[in-house]
Short mmCIF file of C-alpha atoms in Angstrom, two decimals:
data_model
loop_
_atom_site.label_atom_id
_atom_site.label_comp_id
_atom_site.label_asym_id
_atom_site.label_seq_id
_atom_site.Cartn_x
_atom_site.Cartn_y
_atom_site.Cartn_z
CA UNK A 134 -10.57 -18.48 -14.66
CA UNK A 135 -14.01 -19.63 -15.02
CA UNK A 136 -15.53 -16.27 -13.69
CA UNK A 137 -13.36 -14.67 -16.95
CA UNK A 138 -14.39 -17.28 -19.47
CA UNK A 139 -18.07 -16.28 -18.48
CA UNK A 140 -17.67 -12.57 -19.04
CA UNK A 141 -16.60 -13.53 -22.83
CA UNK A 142 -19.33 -15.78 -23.22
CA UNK A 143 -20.63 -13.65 -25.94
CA UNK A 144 -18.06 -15.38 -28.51
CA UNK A 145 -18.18 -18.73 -27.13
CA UNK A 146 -20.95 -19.83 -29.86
CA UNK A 147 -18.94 -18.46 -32.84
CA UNK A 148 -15.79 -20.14 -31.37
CA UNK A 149 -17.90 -23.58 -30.62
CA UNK A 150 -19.29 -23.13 -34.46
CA UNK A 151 -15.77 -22.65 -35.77
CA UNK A 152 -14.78 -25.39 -34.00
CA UNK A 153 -17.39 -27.93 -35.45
CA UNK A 154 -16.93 -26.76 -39.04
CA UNK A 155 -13.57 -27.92 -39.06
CA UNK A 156 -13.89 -30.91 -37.19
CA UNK A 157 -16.79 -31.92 -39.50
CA UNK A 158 -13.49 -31.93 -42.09
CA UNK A 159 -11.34 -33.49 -40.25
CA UNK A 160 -13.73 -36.02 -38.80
CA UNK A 161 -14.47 -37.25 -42.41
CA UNK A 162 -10.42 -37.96 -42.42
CA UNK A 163 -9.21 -39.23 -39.00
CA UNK A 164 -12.38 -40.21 -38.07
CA UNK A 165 -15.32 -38.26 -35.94
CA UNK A 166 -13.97 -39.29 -32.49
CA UNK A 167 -10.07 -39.13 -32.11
CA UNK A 168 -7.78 -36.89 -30.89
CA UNK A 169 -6.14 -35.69 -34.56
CA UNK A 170 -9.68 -34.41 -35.57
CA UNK A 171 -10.37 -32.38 -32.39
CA UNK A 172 -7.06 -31.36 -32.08
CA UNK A 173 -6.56 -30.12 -35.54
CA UNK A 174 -9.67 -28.38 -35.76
CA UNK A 175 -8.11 -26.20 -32.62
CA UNK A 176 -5.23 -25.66 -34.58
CA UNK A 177 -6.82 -24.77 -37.63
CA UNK A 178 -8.83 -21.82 -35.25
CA UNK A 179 -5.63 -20.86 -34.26
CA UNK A 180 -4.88 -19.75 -37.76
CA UNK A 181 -7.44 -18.28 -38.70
CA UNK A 182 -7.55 -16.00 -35.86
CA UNK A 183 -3.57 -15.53 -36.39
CA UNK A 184 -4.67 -14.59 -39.74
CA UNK A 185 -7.03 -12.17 -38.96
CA UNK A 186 -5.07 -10.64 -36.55
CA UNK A 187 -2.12 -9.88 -39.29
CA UNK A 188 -3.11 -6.19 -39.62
CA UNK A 189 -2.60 -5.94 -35.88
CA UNK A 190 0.20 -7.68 -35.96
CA UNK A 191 1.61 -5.38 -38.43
CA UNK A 192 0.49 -2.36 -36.16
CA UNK A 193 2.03 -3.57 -33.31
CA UNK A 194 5.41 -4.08 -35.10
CA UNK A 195 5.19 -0.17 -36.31
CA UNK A 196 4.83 1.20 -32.72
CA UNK A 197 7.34 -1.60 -31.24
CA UNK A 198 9.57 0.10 -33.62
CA UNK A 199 8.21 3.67 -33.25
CA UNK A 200 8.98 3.13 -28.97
CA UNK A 201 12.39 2.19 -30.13
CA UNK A 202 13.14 5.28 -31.98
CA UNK A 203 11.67 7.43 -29.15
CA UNK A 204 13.92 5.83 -26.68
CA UNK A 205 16.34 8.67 -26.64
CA UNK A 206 14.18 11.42 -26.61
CA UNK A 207 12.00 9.70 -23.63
CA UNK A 208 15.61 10.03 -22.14
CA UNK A 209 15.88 13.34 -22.47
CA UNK A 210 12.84 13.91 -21.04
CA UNK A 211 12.75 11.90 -17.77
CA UNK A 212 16.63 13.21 -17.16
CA UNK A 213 15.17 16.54 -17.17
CA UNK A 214 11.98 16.04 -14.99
CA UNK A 215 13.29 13.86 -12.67
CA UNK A 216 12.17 15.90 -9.98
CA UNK A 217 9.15 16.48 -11.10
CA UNK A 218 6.59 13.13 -12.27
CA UNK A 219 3.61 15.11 -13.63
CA UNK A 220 5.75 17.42 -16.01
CA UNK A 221 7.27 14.09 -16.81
CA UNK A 222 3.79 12.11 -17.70
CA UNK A 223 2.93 15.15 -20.02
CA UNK A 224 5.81 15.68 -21.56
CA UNK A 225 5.55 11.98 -22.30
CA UNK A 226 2.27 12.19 -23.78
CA UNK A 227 2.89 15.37 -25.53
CA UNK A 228 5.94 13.17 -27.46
CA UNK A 229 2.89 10.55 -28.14
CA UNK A 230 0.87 12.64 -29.52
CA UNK A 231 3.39 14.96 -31.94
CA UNK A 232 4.97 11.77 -33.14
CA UNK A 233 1.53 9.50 -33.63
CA UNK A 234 2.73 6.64 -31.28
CA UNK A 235 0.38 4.99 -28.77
CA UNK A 236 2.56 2.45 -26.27
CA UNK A 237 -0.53 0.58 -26.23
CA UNK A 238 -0.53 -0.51 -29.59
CA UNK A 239 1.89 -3.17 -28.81
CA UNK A 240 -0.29 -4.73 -26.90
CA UNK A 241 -2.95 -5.18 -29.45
CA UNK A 242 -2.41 -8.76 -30.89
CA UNK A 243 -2.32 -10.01 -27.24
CA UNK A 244 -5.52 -7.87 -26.03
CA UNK A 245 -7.72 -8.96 -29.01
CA UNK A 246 -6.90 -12.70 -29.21
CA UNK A 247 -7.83 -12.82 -25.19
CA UNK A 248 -11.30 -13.45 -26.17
CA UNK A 249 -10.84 -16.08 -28.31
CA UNK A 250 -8.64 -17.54 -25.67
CA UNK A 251 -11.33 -17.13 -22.65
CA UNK A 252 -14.31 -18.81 -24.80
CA UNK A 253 -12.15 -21.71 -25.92
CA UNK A 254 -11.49 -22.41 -22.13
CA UNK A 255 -15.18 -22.32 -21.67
CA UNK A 256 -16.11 -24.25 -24.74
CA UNK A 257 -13.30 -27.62 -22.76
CA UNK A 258 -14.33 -26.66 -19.36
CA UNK A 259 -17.90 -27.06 -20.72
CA UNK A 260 -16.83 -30.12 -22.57
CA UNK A 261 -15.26 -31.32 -19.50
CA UNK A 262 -18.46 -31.11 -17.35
CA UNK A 263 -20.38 -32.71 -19.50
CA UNK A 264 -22.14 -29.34 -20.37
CA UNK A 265 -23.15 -28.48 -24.08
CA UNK A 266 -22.67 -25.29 -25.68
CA UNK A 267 -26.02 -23.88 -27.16
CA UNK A 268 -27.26 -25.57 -30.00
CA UNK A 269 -23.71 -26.10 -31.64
CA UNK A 270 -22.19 -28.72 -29.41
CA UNK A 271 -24.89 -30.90 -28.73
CA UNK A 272 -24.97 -34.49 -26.73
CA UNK A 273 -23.57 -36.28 -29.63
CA UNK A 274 -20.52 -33.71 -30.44
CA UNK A 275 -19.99 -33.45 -26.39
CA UNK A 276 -19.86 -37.55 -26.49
CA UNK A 277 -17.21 -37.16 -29.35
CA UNK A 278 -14.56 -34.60 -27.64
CA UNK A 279 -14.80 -36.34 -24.62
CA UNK A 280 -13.58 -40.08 -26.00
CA UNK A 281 -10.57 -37.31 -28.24
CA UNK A 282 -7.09 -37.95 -26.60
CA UNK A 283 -4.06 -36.46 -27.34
CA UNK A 284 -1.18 -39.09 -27.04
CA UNK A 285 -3.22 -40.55 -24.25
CA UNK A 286 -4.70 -37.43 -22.57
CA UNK A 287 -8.13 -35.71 -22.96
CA UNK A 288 -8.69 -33.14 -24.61
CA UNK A 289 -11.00 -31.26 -21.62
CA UNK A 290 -8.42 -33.20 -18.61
CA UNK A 291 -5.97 -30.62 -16.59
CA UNK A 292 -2.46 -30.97 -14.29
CA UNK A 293 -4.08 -30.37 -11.39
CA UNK A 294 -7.10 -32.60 -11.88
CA UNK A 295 -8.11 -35.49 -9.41
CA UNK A 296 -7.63 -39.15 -10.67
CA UNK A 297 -11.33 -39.83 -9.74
CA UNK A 298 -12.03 -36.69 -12.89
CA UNK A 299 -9.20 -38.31 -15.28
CA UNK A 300 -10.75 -41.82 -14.54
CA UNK A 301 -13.96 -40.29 -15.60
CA UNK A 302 -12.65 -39.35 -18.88
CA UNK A 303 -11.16 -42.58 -19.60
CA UNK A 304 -7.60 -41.97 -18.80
CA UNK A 305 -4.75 -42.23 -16.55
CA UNK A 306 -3.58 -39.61 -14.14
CA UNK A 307 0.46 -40.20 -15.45
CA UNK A 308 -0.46 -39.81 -18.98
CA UNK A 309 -2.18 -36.40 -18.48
CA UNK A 310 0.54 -35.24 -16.71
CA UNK A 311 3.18 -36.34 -18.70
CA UNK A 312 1.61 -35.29 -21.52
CA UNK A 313 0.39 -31.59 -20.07
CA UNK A 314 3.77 -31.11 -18.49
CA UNK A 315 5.50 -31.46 -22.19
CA UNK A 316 3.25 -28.75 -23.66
CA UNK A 317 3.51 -26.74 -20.55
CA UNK A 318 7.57 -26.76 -21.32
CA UNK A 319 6.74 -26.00 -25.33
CA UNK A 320 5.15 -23.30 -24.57
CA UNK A 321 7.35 -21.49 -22.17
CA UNK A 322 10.70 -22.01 -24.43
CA UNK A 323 8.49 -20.99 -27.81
CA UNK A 324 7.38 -18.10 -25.73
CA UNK A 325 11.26 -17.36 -24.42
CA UNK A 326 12.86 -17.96 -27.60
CA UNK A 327 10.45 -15.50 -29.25
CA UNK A 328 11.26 -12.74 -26.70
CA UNK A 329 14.73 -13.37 -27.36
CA UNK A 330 14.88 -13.28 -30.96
CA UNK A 331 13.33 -9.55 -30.80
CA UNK A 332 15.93 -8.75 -27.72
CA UNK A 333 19.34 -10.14 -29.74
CA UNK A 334 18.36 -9.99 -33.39
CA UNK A 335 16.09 -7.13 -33.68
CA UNK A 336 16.85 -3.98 -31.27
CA UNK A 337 19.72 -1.26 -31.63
CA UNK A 338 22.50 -2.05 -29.93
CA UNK A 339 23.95 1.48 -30.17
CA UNK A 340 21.04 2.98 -27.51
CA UNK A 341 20.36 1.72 -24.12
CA UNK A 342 17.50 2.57 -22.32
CA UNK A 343 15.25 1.44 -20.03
CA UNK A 344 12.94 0.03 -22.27
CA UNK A 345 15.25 -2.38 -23.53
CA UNK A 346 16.20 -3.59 -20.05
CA UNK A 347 12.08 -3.85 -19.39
CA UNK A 348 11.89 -6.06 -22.62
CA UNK A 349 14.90 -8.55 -21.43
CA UNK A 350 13.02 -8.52 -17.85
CA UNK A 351 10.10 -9.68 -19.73
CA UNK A 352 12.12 -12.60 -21.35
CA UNK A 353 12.62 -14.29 -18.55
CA UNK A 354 9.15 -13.22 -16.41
CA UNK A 355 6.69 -14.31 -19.58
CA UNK A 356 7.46 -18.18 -19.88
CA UNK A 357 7.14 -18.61 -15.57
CA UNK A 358 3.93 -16.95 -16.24
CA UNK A 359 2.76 -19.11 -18.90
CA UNK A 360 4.32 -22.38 -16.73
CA UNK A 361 2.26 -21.26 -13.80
CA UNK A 362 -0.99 -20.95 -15.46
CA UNK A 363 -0.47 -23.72 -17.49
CA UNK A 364 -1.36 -26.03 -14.88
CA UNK A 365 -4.82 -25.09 -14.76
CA UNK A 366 -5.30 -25.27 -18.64
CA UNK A 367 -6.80 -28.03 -20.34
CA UNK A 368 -4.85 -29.98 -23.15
CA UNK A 369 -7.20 -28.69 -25.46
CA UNK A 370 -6.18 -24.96 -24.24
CA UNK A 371 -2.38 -26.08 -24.14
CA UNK A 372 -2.69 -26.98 -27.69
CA UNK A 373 -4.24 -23.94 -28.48
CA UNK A 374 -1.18 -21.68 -26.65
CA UNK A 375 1.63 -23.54 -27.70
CA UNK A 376 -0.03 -23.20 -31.61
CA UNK A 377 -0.52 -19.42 -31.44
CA UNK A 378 3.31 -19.22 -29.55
CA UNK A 379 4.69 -21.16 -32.60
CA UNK A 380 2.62 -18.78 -35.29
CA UNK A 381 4.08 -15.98 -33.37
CA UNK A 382 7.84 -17.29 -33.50
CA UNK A 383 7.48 -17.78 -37.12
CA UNK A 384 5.80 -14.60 -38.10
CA UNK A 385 8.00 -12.41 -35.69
CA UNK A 386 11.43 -14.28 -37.60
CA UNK A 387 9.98 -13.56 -41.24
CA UNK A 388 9.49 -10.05 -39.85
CA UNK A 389 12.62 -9.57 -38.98
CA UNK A 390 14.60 -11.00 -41.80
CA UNK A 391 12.41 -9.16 -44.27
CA UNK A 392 11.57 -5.46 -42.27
CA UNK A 393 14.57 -5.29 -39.28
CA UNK A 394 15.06 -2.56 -37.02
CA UNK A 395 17.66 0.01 -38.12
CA UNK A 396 20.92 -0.57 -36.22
CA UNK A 397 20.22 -4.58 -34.99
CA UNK A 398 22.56 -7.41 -36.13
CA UNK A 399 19.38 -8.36 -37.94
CA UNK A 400 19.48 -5.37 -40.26
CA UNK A 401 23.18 -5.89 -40.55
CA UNK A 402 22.19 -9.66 -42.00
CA UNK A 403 19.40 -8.28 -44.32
CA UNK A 404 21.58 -5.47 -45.83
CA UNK A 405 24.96 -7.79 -46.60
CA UNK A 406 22.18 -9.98 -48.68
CA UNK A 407 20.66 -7.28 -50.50
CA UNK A 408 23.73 -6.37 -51.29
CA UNK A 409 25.00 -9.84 -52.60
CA UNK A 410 21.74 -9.84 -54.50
CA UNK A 411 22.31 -6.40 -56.06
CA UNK A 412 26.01 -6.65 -56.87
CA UNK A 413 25.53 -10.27 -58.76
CA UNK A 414 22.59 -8.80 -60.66
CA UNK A 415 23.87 -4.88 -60.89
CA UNK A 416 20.61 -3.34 -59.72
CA UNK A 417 18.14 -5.66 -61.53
CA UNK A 418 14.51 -6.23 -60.22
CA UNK A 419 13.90 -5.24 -56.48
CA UNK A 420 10.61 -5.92 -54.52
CA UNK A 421 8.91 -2.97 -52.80
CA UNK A 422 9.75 -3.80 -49.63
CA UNK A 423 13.28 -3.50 -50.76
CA UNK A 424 12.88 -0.35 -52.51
CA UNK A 425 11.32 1.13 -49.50
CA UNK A 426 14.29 0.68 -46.81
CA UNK A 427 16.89 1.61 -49.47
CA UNK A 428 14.70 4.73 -49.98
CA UNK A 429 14.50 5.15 -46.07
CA UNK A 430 18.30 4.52 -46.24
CA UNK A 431 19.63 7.31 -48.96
CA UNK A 432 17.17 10.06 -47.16
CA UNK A 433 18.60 10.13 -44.13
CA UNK A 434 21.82 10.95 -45.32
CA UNK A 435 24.45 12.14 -42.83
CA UNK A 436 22.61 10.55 -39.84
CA UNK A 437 22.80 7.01 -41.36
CA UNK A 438 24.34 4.52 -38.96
CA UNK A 439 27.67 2.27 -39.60
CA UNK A 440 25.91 -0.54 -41.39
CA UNK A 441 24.13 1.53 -43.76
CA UNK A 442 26.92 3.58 -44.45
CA UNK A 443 28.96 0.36 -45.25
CA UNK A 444 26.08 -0.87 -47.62
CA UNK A 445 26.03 2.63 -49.92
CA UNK A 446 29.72 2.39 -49.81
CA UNK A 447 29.65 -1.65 -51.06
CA UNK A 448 27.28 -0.60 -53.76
CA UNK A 449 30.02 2.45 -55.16
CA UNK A 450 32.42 -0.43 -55.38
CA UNK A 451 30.27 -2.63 -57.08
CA UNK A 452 29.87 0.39 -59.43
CA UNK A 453 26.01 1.49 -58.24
CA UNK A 454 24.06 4.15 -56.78
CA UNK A 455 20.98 4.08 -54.64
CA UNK A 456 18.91 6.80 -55.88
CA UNK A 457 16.27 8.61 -53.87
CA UNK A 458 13.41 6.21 -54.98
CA UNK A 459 15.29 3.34 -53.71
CA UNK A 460 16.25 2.05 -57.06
CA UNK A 461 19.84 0.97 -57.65
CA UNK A 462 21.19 1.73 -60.95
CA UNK A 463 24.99 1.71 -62.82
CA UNK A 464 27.13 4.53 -62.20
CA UNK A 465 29.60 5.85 -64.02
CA UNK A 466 30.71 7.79 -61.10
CA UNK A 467 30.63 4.98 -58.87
CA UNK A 468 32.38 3.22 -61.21
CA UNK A 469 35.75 5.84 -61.24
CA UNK A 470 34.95 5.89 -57.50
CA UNK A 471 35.71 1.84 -57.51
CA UNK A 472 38.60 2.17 -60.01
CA UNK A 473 40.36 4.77 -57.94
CA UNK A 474 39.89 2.81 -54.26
CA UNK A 475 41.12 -0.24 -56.12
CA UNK A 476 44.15 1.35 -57.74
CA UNK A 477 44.60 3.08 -54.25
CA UNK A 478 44.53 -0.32 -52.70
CA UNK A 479 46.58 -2.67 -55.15
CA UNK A 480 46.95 -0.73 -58.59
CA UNK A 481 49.39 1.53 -57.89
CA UNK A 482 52.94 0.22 -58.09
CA UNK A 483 54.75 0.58 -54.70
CA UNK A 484 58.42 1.83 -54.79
CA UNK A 485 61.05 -0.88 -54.49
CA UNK A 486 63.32 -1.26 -51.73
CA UNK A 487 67.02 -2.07 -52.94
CA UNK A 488 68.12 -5.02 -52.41
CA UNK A 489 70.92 -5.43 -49.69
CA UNK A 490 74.79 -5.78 -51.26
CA UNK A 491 77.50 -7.37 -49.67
CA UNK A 492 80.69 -6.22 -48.33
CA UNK A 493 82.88 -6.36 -51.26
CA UNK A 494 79.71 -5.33 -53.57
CA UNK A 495 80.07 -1.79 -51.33
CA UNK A 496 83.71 -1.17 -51.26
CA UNK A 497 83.95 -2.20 -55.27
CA UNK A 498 81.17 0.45 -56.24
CA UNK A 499 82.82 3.20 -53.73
CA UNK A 500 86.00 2.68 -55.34
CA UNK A 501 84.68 2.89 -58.55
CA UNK A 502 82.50 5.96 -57.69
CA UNK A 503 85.55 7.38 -56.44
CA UNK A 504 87.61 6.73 -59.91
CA UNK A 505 85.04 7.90 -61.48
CA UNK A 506 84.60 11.53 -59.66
CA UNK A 507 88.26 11.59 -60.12
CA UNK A 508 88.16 11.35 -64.00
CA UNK A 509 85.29 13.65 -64.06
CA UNK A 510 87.21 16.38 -61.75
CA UNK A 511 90.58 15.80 -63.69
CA UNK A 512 88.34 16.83 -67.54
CA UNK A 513 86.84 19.31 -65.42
CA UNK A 514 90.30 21.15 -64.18
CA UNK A 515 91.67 20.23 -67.62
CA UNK A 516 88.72 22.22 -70.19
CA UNK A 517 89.10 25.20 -67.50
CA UNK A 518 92.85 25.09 -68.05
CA UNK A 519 92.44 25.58 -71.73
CA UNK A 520 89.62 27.73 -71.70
CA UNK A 521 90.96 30.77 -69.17
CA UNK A 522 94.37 31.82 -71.67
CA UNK A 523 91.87 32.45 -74.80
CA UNK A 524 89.02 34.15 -72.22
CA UNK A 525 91.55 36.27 -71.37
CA UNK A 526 93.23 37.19 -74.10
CA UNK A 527 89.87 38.34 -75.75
CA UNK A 528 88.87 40.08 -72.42
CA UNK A 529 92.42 42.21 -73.02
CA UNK A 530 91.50 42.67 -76.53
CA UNK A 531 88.17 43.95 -75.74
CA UNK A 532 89.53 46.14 -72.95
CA UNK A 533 92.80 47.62 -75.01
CA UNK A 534 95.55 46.40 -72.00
CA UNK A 535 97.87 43.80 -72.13
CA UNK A 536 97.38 40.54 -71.81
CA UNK A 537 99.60 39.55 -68.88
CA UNK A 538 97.89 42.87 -66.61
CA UNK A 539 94.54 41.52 -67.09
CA UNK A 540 94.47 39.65 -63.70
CA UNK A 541 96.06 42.19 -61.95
CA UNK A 542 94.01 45.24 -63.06
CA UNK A 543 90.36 43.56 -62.06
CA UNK A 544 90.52 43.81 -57.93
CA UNK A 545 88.92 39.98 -56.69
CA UNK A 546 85.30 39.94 -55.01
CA UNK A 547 85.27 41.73 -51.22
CA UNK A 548 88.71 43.97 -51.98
CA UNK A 549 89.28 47.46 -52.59
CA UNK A 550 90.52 48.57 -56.11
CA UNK A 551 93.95 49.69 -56.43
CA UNK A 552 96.89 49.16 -54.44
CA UNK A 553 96.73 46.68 -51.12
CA UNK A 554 98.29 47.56 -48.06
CA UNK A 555 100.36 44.77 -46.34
CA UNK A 556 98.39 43.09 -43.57
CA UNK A 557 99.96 43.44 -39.72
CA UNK A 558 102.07 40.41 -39.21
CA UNK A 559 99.32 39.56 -35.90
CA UNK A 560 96.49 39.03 -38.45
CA UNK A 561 98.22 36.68 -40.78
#
């Protein structure tokens, strides 16, 4: 470790001069010599470099998210060379390059923070062996961090150090251990939790591929990493790991509540809220951010996924329309839309079931249906009755024969005209 902190020596002054600028403000505080002004001027690097770092931060969280679309396509690819690796590894890098996506670039954050990391080891281990740094930490300021503790434990003092080394530095050999071991455990779980907030929250369910069995690998390999190193940092180092783990946990969760990955549980969160949010205020005022995944949303059209397909259809019922900007506006169509699901669902009235009758309900209407087909069948037979003599006796009129031959002359339907012959006696 010391052999690396060397080779980034070349930062160790700026990181020492950092250092004493904000201790010189927190010194005027807490006092020049304890732990809270040493400590917190550690923590206060730690931001700024966090905050410097936020455009790379932001890079890596476009190609985490640009591997994640590729997934399927890398797929494709490796199912189809499986035979053959080096048609694999450039098809692979032909995919980079067409779609713009570098699998390093996730890396970033880590790879440009590792030299701030290496010179604030050497800047403690110097500390710790009584060495100053240039002309920024001189005798006095080295005097200074070596009296800082940290709830009993030196800033520069280690896990694995000797009691003779702690006993130099004016402590005991249980409280730096007690104390290390704590922050050891802090930083493994911050660094675990954060893996597995991207691994449940953030990925898309609906594709699995190797990558995503790599990243839950990683979940659980990172944190016994950082445990088994940890021994060998000093407090001052531990405070600086378990600060930057925390910044990432934080940033990483506003991340994903505010710009999720398409298909996760987290986009399925974000969405019902924007929704909320645009229903209660009917479109309203919408940040960029917002305007930009509902644009991202209404162009893909036919290949949107189940949650965003349940989002356009909440807004129709609400009686809006995500246009192709990503603004949400009224609707007069999405209005009819709503009106007609909800008379579908509860407007229209459904057809009533008759109620059940008794027994003597039943046979009382039958009889009285009966009476009544009876009556109407008697008028019936009684208006035909009256009607055939004076249809006839016009129909004889009309024709010039008597009226009695009328029914005799006209031959019935499916019979010859004229005179019958008898039917045989064996067909009666």
């Amino acid at each position: 470790m010391d052999t690396i902190a060397s080779f980034f020596s070349f930062i160790t002054t700026p990181v020492a001069w950092v250092i004493v600028q904000f201790h010189k403000l927190y010194g005027a505080i807490f006092g020049p010599d304890t732990g809270w002004a040493w400590g917190l001027s550690i923590v206060s690097l730690v931001v700024l470099i966090r905050i410097c770092l936020i455009p790379l931060f932001v890079k890596q969280i476009k190609a985490t998210r640009g591997m994640q679309t590729l997934q399927p396509e890398m797929k494709k690819i490796q199912e189809r060379y499986k035979n053959d690796k080096q048609r694999q590894s450039e098809e692979m890098m032909k995919l980079y390059k067409e779609t713009g996506t570098n699998p390093l670039s996730s890396c970033l954050p880590i790879l440009a923070q590792s030299p701030f990391f290496f010179a604030l080891y050497h800047v403690l281990n110097s500390i710790a062996s009584n060495k100053t740094v240039g002309d920024v930490i001189d005798q006095s300021l080295l005097a200074s961090a070596q009296k800082a503790h940290i709830f009993g434990a030196p800033l520069a003092a280690k896990f694995m150090d000797s009691p003779e080394k702690v006993a130099a530095l004016d402590a005991s050999l249980t409280n730096v251990r007690i104390v290390t071991a704590v922050m050891i455990i802090m930083m493994s779980l911050s660094q675990f939790f954060t893996q597995r907030q991207l691994m449940t929250k953030n990925v898309d369910m609906t594709v699995k591929t190797p990558f995503m069995q790599q990243q839950k690998m990683l979940m659980y390999v990172f944190p016994i990493i950082f445990a088994v190193f940890g021994i060998n940092f000093p407090v001052g180092v531990l405070v600086y790991w378990l600060t930057t783990n925390v910044w990432t946990m934080g940033q990483q969760m506003y991340v994903i509540r505010q710009n999720p990955t398409p298909g996760s549980k987290a986009q399925g969160a974000y969405l019902e809220r924007l929704q909320a949010k645009l229903t209660r205020s009917q479109g309203g005022k919408m940040r960029k951010s917002e305007r930009n995944i509902v644009k991202a949303i209404v162009a893909k059209g036919r290949d949107r996924n189940e949650i965003e397909r349940k989002f356009i259809n909440g807004l129709s019922k609400a009686g809006l329309a995500a246009q192709a900007d990503g603004v949400v506006a009224k609707s007069d169509t999405a209005v009819a839309v709503a009106e007609g699901d909800e008379a579908g669902a509860g407007g229209t009235q459904k057809r009533q079931q008759p109620k059940r009758q008794t027994k003597s309900q039943r046979q009382s209407g039958t009889a009285q249906s009966q009476t009544a087909k009876s009556d109407s069948e008697a008028k019936t037979s009684l208006q035909k009755s009256e009607g055939e003599p004076k249809d006839a006796v016009s129909k004889a009129k009309s024709a010039g024969a008597k009226p009695g031959t009328g029914n005799r002359s006209k031959a019935k339907s499916g019979q010859r005209k004229g005179p019958q012959r008898p039917k045989h006696p064996s067909k009666k």
